[in-house]
Amino acid sequence: MRFETFVALRYLAASRRRAHVALVAAFSIVGLAVGVAALVVSLALLSGFQDRIRRQMMDRSAHLRVSPARGSRLADADRVRAVLAGLPGSSDPAPLIEGRGWACDAAGTAAVPVRYRNVTNLRDQASGPAARITTSLSTRLHAGPGESIRMIASRMRLSPIGPIPVAVEARVADVQRMGTLERGAEVEVSEATARLLSGIAQGAAAYEARLRDPLHASVAARSAQVALGEGYRVETWRELNAPLAFALRLEKAVIFVTVALVILVAALNIVSNIALTVVEKKRDLGVFTAMGAAPGSLERIYLTLGGIIGLGGTAAGVAFGVGLSVVLDRFRLVPLPADVYLMSHVPFAVHPGEVAAVAAFALATALLAAVLPARSAARLAPGEAIRLSR
């Protein structure tokens, strides 16, 4: 064991004889542990919600989307489909047909501007086109499953009485609930209905594909970009939801900075504890210097002392924070109204990388807090130390 570590441990053990020194040391460790635990639990809470949102992104967004770099229509839609179908893990590339129009109830008493798009998991019935609408649109149109709505496109067609808007009457097949952060079409229809409303008989504005593993979307996007060339733009589900992803990262950064202030406050206790120890051990400093200890060695004693306090507080805080997060998530101890938040309890997700970042930040803060009193101890002259300690 090194000389500096031995002396630092002896100081911690000897501090029990002096109640005020032991009390300040205990406050330093407990304060740091509370700050670390609060930060770990806060990040686990955010990660739990954000993981749910990301899973919804992957479930309800296309994993890959190919659109033209210029213009509004793919130049060679069949080639794009073939490239997407040939990617490893890709399944059923489909054209994207979307547009804007209006939706009204069967009686025509309410009209709402909507965005429509085609989906592959919706089939028209023998009685006519089918549609899937959101709960908000269902409320505004007073239309539920089995009832009819009228879709009016923003384009016109010629008739014996002049131009009239293209309209389709569809039966509501399902009403889906969407979160407040999700971006999706208010009305989902079949490809044939979407082509009729948009007027795109052939081709598509874009092609979308889903992957067996959405986390490998970036690799698949690079492969598709190389195969298609510069005339096409390939986007992953992360890029399609870039504003939301940025908001999630910003939220986590703000929470980290805010809660980390508790750790900074605990660092002030570490400064006071080590400074108090320096005052109490002035005679020892003089003796060590007279015996040949270098100033750097004296400084390392108190840096080691700060590191031991920081390590103890960080370890206790990480253990308590991770344990509390796991228990809260496993036993679902924080319930939520499922009809409001789309989940029955508050989720907690512990990410090892985030825990490591919190531990590293806490340890670095504890060491930085010990620098000032350690340097003051190193600058103390031997004679002055012995004289002041009488």
mmCIF file of C-alpha atoms in Angstrom:
data_model
loop_
_atom_site.group_PDB
_atom_site.id
_atom_site.type_symbol
_atom_site.label_atom_id
_atom_site.label_comp_id
_atom_site.label_asym_id
_atom_site.label_seq_id
_atom_site.Cartn_x
_atom_site.Cartn_y
_atom_site.Cartn_z
ATOM 1 C CA MET A 1 0.000 0.000 0.000
ATOM 2 C CA ARG A 2 1.337 3.421 -0.879
ATOM 3 C CA PHE A 3 2.247 5.902 1.822
ATOM 4 C CA GLU A 4 -0.417 8.422 0.752
ATOM 5 C CA THR A 5 -3.201 5.810 0.729
ATOM 6 C CA PHE A 6 -2.179 4.470 4.148
ATOM 7 C CA VAL A 7 -2.213 7.937 5.713
ATOM 8 C CA ALA A 8 -5.569 8.821 4.114
ATOM 9 C CA LEU A 9 -7.163 5.639 5.468
ATOM 10 C CA ARG A 10 -5.696 6.312 8.899
ATOM 11 C CA TYR A 11 -7.195 9.812 8.850
ATOM 12 C CA LEU A 12 -10.630 8.406 8.021
ATOM 13 C CA ALA A 13 -10.355 5.840 10.820
ATOM 14 C CA ALA A 14 -8.991 8.343 13.310
ATOM 15 C CA SER A 15 -11.719 10.859 12.529
ATOM 16 C CA ARG A 16 -14.124 8.740 14.531
ATOM 17 C CA ARG A 17 -12.479 10.059 17.676
ATOM 18 C CA ARG A 18 -13.490 13.579 16.751
ATOM 19 C CA ALA A 19 -17.257 13.839 16.395
ATOM 20 C CA HIS A 20 -17.284 16.988 14.288
ATOM 21 C CA VAL A 21 -14.825 15.588 11.721
ATOM 22 C CA ALA A 22 -16.717 12.293 11.517
ATOM 23 C CA LEU A 23 -20.031 14.132 11.161
ATOM 24 C CA VAL A 24 -18.785 16.277 8.284
ATOM 25 C CA ALA A 25 -17.285 13.213 6.561
ATOM 26 C CA ALA A 26 -20.587 11.342 6.941
ATOM 27 C CA PHE A 27 -22.510 14.303 5.507
ATOM 28 C CA SER A 28 -20.115 14.393 2.559
ATOM 29 C CA ILE A 29 -20.613 10.721 1.742
ATOM 30 C CA VAL A 30 -24.383 10.789 2.296
ATOM 31 C CA GLY A 31 -24.822 13.997 0.299
ATOM 32 C CA LEU A 32 -22.867 12.596 -2.624
ATOM 33 C CA ALA A 33 -24.770 9.316 -2.446
ATOM 34 C CA VAL A 34 -28.126 11.125 -2.474
ATOM 35 C CA GLY A 35 -27.092 13.215 -5.475
ATOM 36 C CA VAL A 36 -25.862 10.184 -7.414
ATOM 37 C CA ALA A 37 -28.979 8.172 -6.575
ATOM 38 C CA ALA A 38 -31.262 11.044 -7.593
ATOM 39 C CA LEU A 39 -29.460 11.397 -10.902
ATOM 40 C CA VAL A 40 -29.539 7.644 -11.598
ATOM 41 C CA VAL A 41 -33.266 7.398 -10.823
ATOM 42 C CA SER A 42 -34.070 10.513 -12.890
ATOM 43 C CA LEU A 43 -32.200 9.194 -15.919
ATOM 44 C CA ALA A 44 -33.796 5.760 -15.495
ATOM 45 C CA LEU A 45 -37.232 7.403 -15.419
ATOM 46 C CA LEU A 46 -36.503 9.390 -18.582
ATOM 47 C CA SER A 47 -34.974 6.367 -20.304
ATOM 48 C CA GLY A 48 -38.052 4.311 -19.485
ATOM 49 C CA PHE A 49 -40.400 6.784 -21.136
ATOM 50 C CA GLN A 50 -38.045 7.490 -24.028
ATOM 51 C CA ASP A 51 -37.508 3.794 -24.752
ATOM 52 C CA ARG A 52 -41.289 3.414 -25.022
ATOM 53 C CA ILE A 53 -41.443 6.356 -27.430
ATOM 54 C CA ARG A 54 -38.594 4.949 -29.538
ATOM 55 C CA ARG A 55 -40.320 1.573 -29.720
ATOM 56 C CA GLN A 56 -43.451 3.334 -30.941
ATOM 57 C CA MET A 57 -41.319 5.108 -33.543
ATOM 58 C CA MET A 58 -39.977 1.774 -34.768
ATOM 59 C CA ASP A 59 -43.429 0.161 -34.746
ATOM 60 C CA ARG A 60 -45.326 2.941 -36.505
ATOM 61 C CA SER A 61 -42.664 4.440 -38.761
ATOM 62 C CA ALA A 62 -41.070 2.995 -41.854
ATOM 63 C CA HIS A 63 -37.575 1.739 -41.107
ATOM 64 C CA LEU A 64 -36.344 2.880 -44.528
ATOM 65 C CA ARG A 65 -37.793 5.424 -46.917
ATOM 66 C CA VAL A 66 -36.497 6.125 -50.424
ATOM 67 C CA SER A 67 -37.601 9.361 -52.059
ATOM 68 C CA PRO A 68 -36.308 11.305 -55.067
ATOM 69 C CA ALA A 69 -33.503 13.776 -54.417
ATOM 70 C CA ARG A 70 -35.320 16.185 -56.744
ATOM 71 C CA GLY A 71 -38.912 16.291 -57.822
ATOM 72 C CA SER A 72 -42.012 14.756 -56.328
ATOM 73 C CA ARG A 73 -42.063 11.347 -58.035
ATOM 74 C CA LEU A 74 -39.631 8.433 -58.175
ATOM 75 C CA ALA A 75 -38.081 8.140 -61.612
ATOM 76 C CA ASP A 76 -37.848 4.321 -61.515
ATOM 77 C CA ALA A 77 -40.165 2.969 -58.823
ATOM 78 C CA ASP A 78 -39.668 -0.664 -59.877
ATOM 79 C CA ARG A 79 -35.897 -0.381 -59.441
ATOM 80 C CA VAL A 80 -36.327 1.164 -56.004
ATOM 81 C CA ARG A 81 -38.644 -1.658 -54.992
ATOM 82 C CA ALA A 82 -36.161 -4.268 -56.214
ATOM 83 C CA VAL A 83 -33.273 -2.675 -54.297
ATOM 84 C CA LEU A 84 -35.265 -2.477 -51.069
ATOM 85 C CA ALA A 85 -36.506 -6.054 -51.459
ATOM 86 C CA GLY A 86 -32.909 -7.255 -51.883
ATOM 87 C CA LEU A 87 -31.659 -5.773 -48.617
ATOM 88 C CA PRO A 88 -30.947 -8.307 -45.827
ATOM 89 C CA GLY A 89 -33.862 -8.496 -43.422
ATOM 90 C CA SER A 90 -36.144 -6.317 -45.565
ATOM 91 C CA SER A 91 -39.796 -7.238 -45.914
ATOM 92 C CA ASP A 92 -42.490 -6.163 -48.378
ATOM 93 C CA PRO A 93 -41.435 -2.736 -49.717
ATOM 94 C CA ALA A 94 -44.546 -0.689 -50.398
ATOM 95 C CA PRO A 95 -45.181 2.593 -52.218
ATOM 96 C CA LEU A 96 -46.026 5.644 -50.168
ATOM 97 C CA ILE A 97 -49.156 7.394 -51.419
ATOM 98 C CA GLU A 98 -50.259 10.290 -49.257
ATOM 99 C CA GLY A 99 -51.964 13.635 -49.543
ATOM 100 C CA ARG A 100 -54.218 16.149 -47.857
ATOM 101 C CA GLY A 101 -57.926 16.616 -48.010
ATOM 102 C CA TRP A 102 -61.013 16.811 -45.844
ATOM 103 C CA ALA A 103 -63.007 14.256 -43.903
ATOM 104 C CA CYS A 104 -66.648 14.670 -42.980
ATOM 105 C CA ASP A 105 -69.290 12.518 -41.404
ATOM 106 C CA ALA A 106 -71.971 10.781 -43.416
ATOM 107 C CA ALA A 107 -74.463 13.582 -42.799
ATOM 108 C CA GLY A 108 -71.979 16.274 -43.829
ATOM 109 C CA THR A 109 -72.416 18.237 -40.612
ATOM 110 C CA ALA A 110 -68.704 18.386 -39.742
ATOM 111 C CA ALA A 111 -65.616 18.681 -41.950
ATOM 112 C CA VAL A 112 -62.021 18.365 -40.755
ATOM 113 C CA PRO A 113 -58.797 18.886 -42.750
ATOM 114 C CA VAL A 114 -56.822 15.646 -42.614
ATOM 115 C CA ARG A 115 -53.772 13.911 -44.019
ATOM 116 C CA TYR A 116 -54.271 10.478 -45.533
ATOM 117 C CA ARG A 117 -51.851 7.750 -46.538
ATOM 118 C CA ASN A 118 -51.903 4.140 -47.604
ATOM 119 C CA VAL A 119 -51.039 1.189 -45.364
ATOM 120 C CA THR A 120 -50.437 -2.423 -46.298
ATOM 121 C CA ASN A 121 -52.345 -4.003 -43.403
ATOM 122 C CA LEU A 122 -55.731 -2.560 -44.400
ATOM 123 C CA ARG A 123 -57.920 -4.157 -47.045
ATOM 124 C CA ASP A 124 -61.061 -2.781 -48.642
ATOM 125 C CA GLN A 125 -64.287 -4.637 -47.985
ATOM 126 C CA ALA A 126 -66.782 -5.937 -50.501
ATOM 127 C CA SER A 127 -69.098 -3.091 -49.485
ATOM 128 C CA GLY A 128 -66.500 -0.445 -50.319
ATOM 129 C CA PRO A 129 -63.272 1.200 -49.144
ATOM 130 C CA ALA A 130 -62.190 0.868 -45.533
ATOM 131 C CA ALA A 131 -60.403 3.463 -43.396
ATOM 132 C CA ARG A 132 -58.561 3.578 -40.107
ATOM 133 C CA ILE A 133 -58.861 6.878 -38.245
ATOM 134 C CA THR A 134 -57.425 8.337 -35.055
ATOM 135 C CA THR A 135 -59.372 8.840 -31.847
ATOM 136 C CA SER A 136 -59.193 12.622 -32.174
ATOM 137 C CA LEU A 137 -60.727 12.508 -35.643
ATOM 138 C CA SER A 138 -63.336 10.017 -34.463
ATOM 139 C CA THR A 139 -64.352 12.403 -31.705
ATOM 140 C CA ARG A 140 -64.601 15.397 -34.012
ATOM 141 C CA LEU A 141 -66.633 13.525 -36.646
ATOM 142 C CA HIS A 142 -68.652 11.465 -34.138
ATOM 143 C CA ALA A 143 -67.778 8.390 -36.197
ATOM 144 C CA GLY A 144 -66.866 5.023 -34.730
ATOM 145 C CA PRO A 145 -66.103 1.555 -36.118
ATOM 146 C CA GLY A 146 -68.657 0.461 -38.680
ATOM 147 C CA GLU A 147 -69.834 3.992 -39.485
ATOM 148 C CA SER A 148 -69.151 5.824 -42.734
ATOM 149 C CA ILE A 149 -67.054 8.918 -43.401
ATOM 150 C CA ARG A 150 -66.546 10.833 -46.594
ATOM 151 C CA MET A 151 -63.020 11.580 -47.808
ATOM 152 C CA ILE A 152 -62.690 14.595 -50.103
ATOM 153 C CA ALA A 153 -59.394 15.062 -51.944
ATOM 154 C CA SER A 154 -57.801 18.409 -52.709
ATOM 155 C CA ARG A 155 -57.886 17.747 -56.462
ATOM 156 C CA MET A 156 -60.730 18.133 -58.949
ATOM 157 C CA ARG A 157 -62.215 16.007 -61.709
ATOM 158 C CA LEU A 158 -64.381 17.038 -64.625
ATOM 159 C CA SER A 159 -68.073 16.213 -64.603
ATOM 160 C CA PRO A 160 -71.093 17.219 -66.719
ATOM 161 C CA ILE A 161 -71.680 20.098 -64.311
ATOM 162 C CA GLY A 162 -68.046 21.206 -64.245
ATOM 163 C CA PRO A 163 -65.062 20.526 -61.943
ATOM 164 C CA ILE A 164 -65.947 18.781 -58.711
ATOM 165 C CA PRO A 165 -63.659 17.460 -55.964
ATOM 166 C CA VAL A 166 -62.770 13.782 -55.908
ATOM 167 C CA ALA A 167 -64.592 12.108 -53.021
ATOM 168 C CA VAL A 168 -64.657 8.594 -51.602
ATOM 169 C CA GLU A 169 -67.034 7.196 -49.017
ATOM 170 C CA ALA A 170 -65.265 4.792 -46.639
ATOM 171 C CA ARG A 171 -66.353 2.701 -43.714
ATOM 172 C CA VAL A 172 -64.380 3.051 -40.486
ATOM 173 C CA ALA A 173 -62.679 -0.295 -39.869
ATOM 174 C CA ASP A 174 -60.736 0.705 -36.769
ATOM 175 C CA VAL A 175 -60.018 3.639 -34.478
ATOM 176 C CA GLN A 176 -56.420 3.832 -33.266
ATOM 177 C CA ARG A 177 -55.076 5.906 -30.454
ATOM 178 C CA MET A 178 -51.941 7.926 -31.031
ATOM 179 C CA GLY A 179 -49.675 9.567 -28.491
ATOM 180 C CA THR A 180 -49.246 13.312 -28.376
ATOM 181 C CA LEU A 181 -45.657 13.009 -29.646
ATOM 182 C CA GLU A 182 -46.428 10.743 -32.591
ATOM 183 C CA ARG A 183 -46.554 12.034 -36.128
ATOM 184 C CA GLY A 184 -48.903 10.068 -38.306
ATOM 185 C CA ALA A 185 -51.739 10.361 -40.766
ATOM 186 C CA GLU A 186 -55.181 10.991 -39.376
ATOM 187 C CA VAL A 187 -56.691 8.609 -41.949
ATOM 188 C CA GLU A 188 -55.146 5.374 -43.215
ATOM 189 C CA VAL A 189 -56.596 3.767 -46.307
ATOM 190 C CA SER A 190 -55.704 1.052 -48.791
ATOM 191 C CA GLU A 191 -53.326 1.691 -51.672
ATOM 192 C CA ALA A 192 -56.155 1.700 -54.234
ATOM 193 C CA THR A 193 -58.119 4.311 -52.274
ATOM 194 C CA ALA A 194 -55.012 6.452 -51.751
ATOM 195 C CA ARG A 195 -54.236 6.371 -55.487
ATOM 196 C CA LEU A 196 -57.804 7.376 -56.287
ATOM 197 C CA LEU A 197 -57.679 10.330 -53.882
ATOM 198 C CA SER A 198 -54.209 11.503 -54.910
ATOM 199 C CA GLY A 199 -54.523 10.886 -58.650
ATOM 200 C CA ILE A 200 -51.252 8.884 -58.741
ATOM 201 C CA ALA A 201 -52.194 5.914 -60.920
ATOM 202 C CA GLN A 202 -48.646 4.581 -61.363
ATOM 203 C CA GLY A 203 -45.396 4.958 -59.469
ATOM 204 C CA ALA A 204 -45.078 6.633 -56.112
ATOM 205 C CA ALA A 205 -43.623 9.637 -54.347
ATOM 206 C CA ALA A 206 -41.544 7.310 -52.175
ATOM 207 C CA TYR A 207 -41.068 3.670 -51.233
ATOM 208 C CA GLU A 208 -40.944 2.376 -47.677
ATOM 209 C CA ALA A 209 -39.635 -0.857 -46.201
ATOM 210 C CA ARG A 210 -39.468 -2.464 -42.789
ATOM 211 C CA LEU A 211 -36.491 -4.391 -41.445
ATOM 212 C CA ARG A 212 -36.246 -7.427 -39.232
ATOM 213 C CA ASP A 213 -33.870 -5.469 -36.976
ATOM 214 C CA PRO A 214 -34.597 -1.714 -37.006
ATOM 215 C CA LEU A 215 -31.364 -0.989 -35.127
ATOM 216 C CA HIS A 216 -29.434 -1.908 -38.298
ATOM 217 C CA ALA A 217 -31.345 0.609 -40.390
ATOM 218 C CA SER A 218 -28.277 2.828 -40.880
ATOM 219 C CA VAL A 219 -26.274 -0.028 -42.426
ATOM 220 C CA ALA A 220 -29.165 -0.959 -44.719
ATOM 221 C CA ALA A 221 -29.617 2.698 -45.710
ATOM 222 C CA ARG A 222 -25.967 2.969 -46.775
ATOM 223 C CA SER A 223 -26.280 -0.183 -48.860
ATOM 224 C CA ALA A 224 -29.440 1.107 -50.543
ATOM 225 C CA GLN A 225 -27.841 4.502 -51.209
ATOM 226 C CA VAL A 226 -24.845 2.879 -52.910
ATOM 227 C CA ALA A 227 -27.115 0.698 -55.067
ATOM 228 C CA LEU A 228 -29.474 3.530 -56.085
ATOM 229 C CA GLY A 229 -26.988 6.355 -56.611
ATOM 230 C CA GLU A 230 -27.189 10.094 -56.031
ATOM 231 C CA GLY A 231 -30.633 10.597 -57.580
ATOM 232 C CA TYR A 232 -32.349 9.165 -54.522
ATOM 233 C CA ARG A 233 -32.502 10.061 -50.844
ATOM 234 C CA VAL A 234 -32.545 7.184 -48.345
ATOM 235 C CA GLU A 235 -33.756 7.974 -44.813
ATOM 236 C CA THR A 236 -33.979 5.776 -41.733
ATOM 237 C CA TRP A 237 -36.646 5.835 -39.031
ATOM 238 C CA ARG A 238 -34.298 7.941 -36.890
ATOM 239 C CA GLU A 239 -34.016 10.606 -39.581
ATOM 240 C CA LEU A 240 -37.759 10.568 -40.237
ATOM 241 C CA ASN A 241 -38.300 11.338 -36.545
ATOM 242 C CA ALA A 242 -35.268 13.612 -36.136
ATOM 243 C CA PRO A 243 -37.090 16.522 -34.387
ATOM 244 C CA LEU A 244 -38.600 14.199 -31.801
ATOM 245 C CA ALA A 245 -35.278 12.397 -31.283
ATOM 246 C CA PHE A 246 -33.531 15.743 -30.751
ATOM 247 C CA ALA A 247 -36.174 16.765 -28.209
ATOM 248 C CA LEU A 248 -35.617 13.521 -26.294
ATOM 249 C CA ARG A 249 -31.850 14.028 -26.209
ATOM 250 C CA LEU A 250 -32.262 17.643 -25.121
ATOM 251 C CA GLU A 251 -34.659 16.631 -22.357
ATOM 252 C CA LYS A 252 -32.185 14.101 -20.970
ATOM 253 C CA ALA A 253 -29.306 16.604 -21.117
ATOM 254 C CA VAL A 254 -31.327 19.251 -19.256
ATOM 255 C CA ILE A 255 -32.359 16.769 -16.553
ATOM 256 C CA PHE A 256 -28.746 15.612 -16.173
ATOM 257 C CA VAL A 257 -27.474 19.171 -15.721
ATOM 258 C CA THR A 258 -30.284 20.107 -13.335
ATOM 259 C CA VAL A 259 -30.067 17.103 -11.031
ATOM 260 C CA ALA A 260 -26.264 17.157 -11.156
ATOM 261 C CA LEU A 261 -26.415 20.359 -9.100
ATOM 262 C CA VAL A 262 -27.123 18.125 -6.099
ATOM 263 C CA ILE A 263 -23.748 16.472 -6.667
ATOM 264 C CA LEU A 264 -22.074 19.877 -6.875
ATOM 265 C CA VAL A 265 -23.628 20.854 -3.544
ATOM 266 C CA ALA A 266 -22.313 17.606 -2.059
ATOM 267 C CA ALA A 267 -18.867 18.521 -3.403
ATOM 268 C CA LEU A 268 -18.904 21.610 -1.204
ATOM 269 C CA ASN A 269 -19.255 19.320 1.803
ATOM 270 C CA ILE A 270 -16.222 17.406 0.594
ATOM 271 C CA VAL A 271 -14.244 20.660 0.392
ATOM 272 C CA SER A 272 -15.199 21.588 3.940
ATOM 273 C CA ASN A 273 -14.446 18.090 5.234
ATOM 274 C CA ILE A 274 -10.971 17.930 3.716
ATOM 275 C CA ALA A 275 -10.197 21.528 4.724
ATOM 276 C CA LEU A 276 -11.207 20.668 8.301
ATOM 277 C CA THR A 277 -8.960 17.607 8.182
ATOM 278 C CA VAL A 278 -6.050 19.765 6.965
ATOM 279 C CA VAL A 279 -6.520 22.091 9.945
ATOM 280 C CA GLU A 280 -6.763 19.171 12.362
ATOM 281 C CA LYS A 281 -3.632 17.477 10.995
ATOM 282 C CA LYS A 282 -1.262 20.450 10.693
ATOM 283 C CA ARG A 283 1.176 18.925 13.161
ATOM 284 C CA ASP A 284 1.284 15.726 11.088
ATOM 285 C CA LEU A 285 1.986 17.734 7.952
ATOM 286 C CA GLY A 286 4.955 19.384 9.643
ATOM 287 C CA VAL A 287 6.282 16.042 10.845
ATOM 288 C CA PHE A 288 5.896 14.450 7.414
ATOM 289 C CA THR A 289 7.713 17.342 5.769
ATOM 290 C CA ALA A 290 10.525 17.209 8.325
ATOM 291 C CA MET A 291 10.902 13.486 7.644
ATOM 292 C CA GLY A 292 11.375 14.181 3.933
ATOM 293 C CA ALA A 293 7.888 13.983 2.461
ATOM 294 C CA ALA A 294 7.627 16.076 -0.693
ATOM 295 C CA PRO A 295 4.834 18.666 -1.094
ATOM 296 C CA GLY A 296 3.396 16.577 -3.881
ATOM 297 C CA SER A 297 3.133 13.614 -1.530
ATOM 298 C CA LEU A 298 1.215 15.704 1.010
ATOM 299 C CA GLU A 299 -1.108 16.871 -1.745
ATOM 300 C CA ARG A 300 -1.752 13.293 -2.849
ATOM 301 C CA ILE A 301 -2.751 12.350 0.707
ATOM 302 C CA TYR A 302 -5.748 14.678 0.596
ATOM 303 C CA LEU A 303 -6.520 13.908 -3.013
ATOM 304 C CA THR A 304 -6.657 10.252 -2.002
ATOM 305 C CA LEU A 305 -8.876 11.202 0.915
ATOM 306 C CA GLY A 306 -11.253 12.996 -1.469
ATOM 307 C CA GLY A 307 -11.152 10.021 -3.824
ATOM 308 C CA ILE A 308 -12.064 7.596 -1.020
ATOM 309 C CA ILE A 309 -14.986 9.796 0.075
ATOM 310 C CA GLY A 310 -16.075 10.174 -3.547
ATOM 311 C CA LEU A 311 -15.781 6.442 -4.225
ATOM 312 C CA GLY A 312 -17.810 5.564 -1.122
ATOM 313 C CA GLY A 313 -20.564 8.078 -1.887
ATOM 314 C CA THR A 314 -20.673 7.159 -5.572
ATOM 315 C CA ALA A 315 -20.818 3.414 -4.909
ATOM 316 C CA ALA A 316 -23.591 3.839 -2.342
ATOM 317 C CA GLY A 317 -25.551 6.185 -4.610
ATOM 318 C CA VAL A 318 -25.234 3.952 -7.672
ATOM 319 C CA ALA A 319 -26.254 0.853 -5.716
ATOM 320 C CA PHE A 320 -29.272 2.582 -4.179
ATOM 321 C CA GLY A 321 -30.343 4.324 -7.399
ATOM 322 C CA VAL A 322 -30.054 1.229 -9.603
ATOM 323 C CA GLY A 323 -31.738 -0.968 -7.004
ATOM 324 C CA LEU A 324 -34.603 1.473 -6.518
ATOM 325 C CA SER A 325 -35.133 1.852 -10.274
ATOM 326 C CA VAL A 326 -35.197 -1.918 -10.824
ATOM 327 C CA VAL A 327 -37.657 -2.462 -7.968
ATOM 328 C CA LEU A 328 -39.955 0.362 -9.099
ATOM 329 C CA ASP A 329 -40.061 -0.984 -12.646
ATOM 330 C CA ARG A 330 -40.318 -4.696 -11.849
ATOM 331 C CA PHE A 331 -43.113 -4.366 -9.297
ATOM 332 C CA ARG A 332 -44.796 -1.401 -11.068
ATOM 333 C CA LEU A 333 -44.982 0.624 -7.873
ATOM 334 C CA VAL A 334 -45.830 3.926 -9.603
ATOM 335 C CA PRO A 335 -49.181 3.450 -11.388
ATOM 336 C CA LEU A 336 -50.518 5.649 -14.170
ATOM 337 C CA PRO A 337 -54.015 6.027 -15.645
ATOM 338 C CA ALA A 338 -53.731 3.885 -18.767
ATOM 339 C CA ASP A 339 -56.420 5.816 -20.621
ATOM 340 C CA VAL A 340 -54.291 8.970 -20.431
ATOM 341 C CA TYR A 341 -50.668 7.817 -20.746
ATOM 342 C CA LEU A 342 -51.077 4.634 -22.854
ATOM 343 C CA MET A 343 -49.291 2.674 -20.100
ATOM 344 C CA SER A 344 -50.347 1.344 -16.716
ATOM 345 C CA HIS A 345 -47.226 2.302 -14.736
ATOM 346 C CA VAL A 346 -44.179 4.539 -14.833
ATOM 347 C CA PRO A 347 -41.386 2.647 -16.609
ATOM 348 C CA PHE A 348 -37.773 2.767 -15.414
ATOM 349 C CA ALA A 349 -34.905 1.632 -17.625
ATOM 350 C CA VAL A 350 -31.336 1.460 -16.323
ATOM 351 C CA HIS A 351 -28.745 1.923 -19.070
ATOM 352 C CA PRO A 352 -25.203 0.883 -18.058
ATOM 353 C CA GLY A 353 -23.665 3.691 -20.112
ATOM 354 C CA GLU A 354 -25.665 6.347 -18.309
ATOM 355 C CA VAL A 355 -24.852 4.852 -14.899
ATOM 356 C CA ALA A 356 -21.161 4.847 -15.816
ATOM 357 C CA ALA A 357 -21.382 8.498 -16.889
ATOM 358 C CA VAL A 358 -23.011 9.462 -13.581
ATOM 359 C CA ALA A 359 -20.377 7.561 -11.592
ATOM 360 C CA ALA A 360 -17.541 9.149 -13.574
ATOM 361 C CA PHE A 361 -19.013 12.627 -13.094
ATOM 362 C CA ALA A 362 -19.449 12.113 -9.344
ATOM 363 C CA LEU A 363 -15.900 10.794 -8.895
ATOM 364 C CA ALA A 364 -14.420 13.612 -10.967
ATOM 365 C CA THR A 365 -16.389 16.174 -8.941
ATOM 366 C CA ALA A 366 -15.162 14.678 -5.654
ATOM 367 C CA LEU A 367 -11.541 14.746 -6.826
ATOM 368 C CA LEU A 368 -11.844 18.335 -8.064
ATOM 369 C CA ALA A 369 -13.360 19.329 -4.714
ATOM 370 C CA ALA A 370 -10.270 17.952 -2.952
ATOM 371 C CA VAL A 371 -7.777 19.875 -5.109
ATOM 372 C CA LEU A 372 -7.957 23.241 -3.295
ATOM 373 C CA PRO A 373 -7.490 21.991 0.299
ATOM 374 C CA ALA A 374 -4.856 19.506 -0.922
ATOM 375 C CA ARG A 375 -2.811 22.297 -2.480
ATOM 376 C CA SER A 376 -3.097 24.399 0.666
ATOM 377 C CA ALA A 377 -1.738 21.441 2.661
ATOM 378 C CA ALA A 378 1.180 21.057 0.238
ATOM 379 C CA ARG A 379 2.132 24.745 0.609
ATOM 380 C CA LEU A 380 2.276 24.633 4.416
ATOM 381 C CA ALA A 381 5.845 25.072 5.765
ATOM 382 C CA PRO A 382 7.060 22.515 8.385
ATOM 383 C CA GLY A 383 7.861 25.068 11.095
ATOM 384 C CA GLU A 384 4.633 26.958 10.548
ATOM 385 C CA ALA A 385 2.613 23.734 10.673
ATOM 386 C CA ILE A 386 4.096 22.731 14.035
ATOM 387 C CA ARG A 387 3.751 26.266 15.470
ATOM 388 C CA LEU A 388 0.082 26.620 14.370
ATOM 389 C CA SER A 389 -0.840 23.218 15.745
ATOM 390 C CA ARG A 390 0.156 24.043 19.358
#
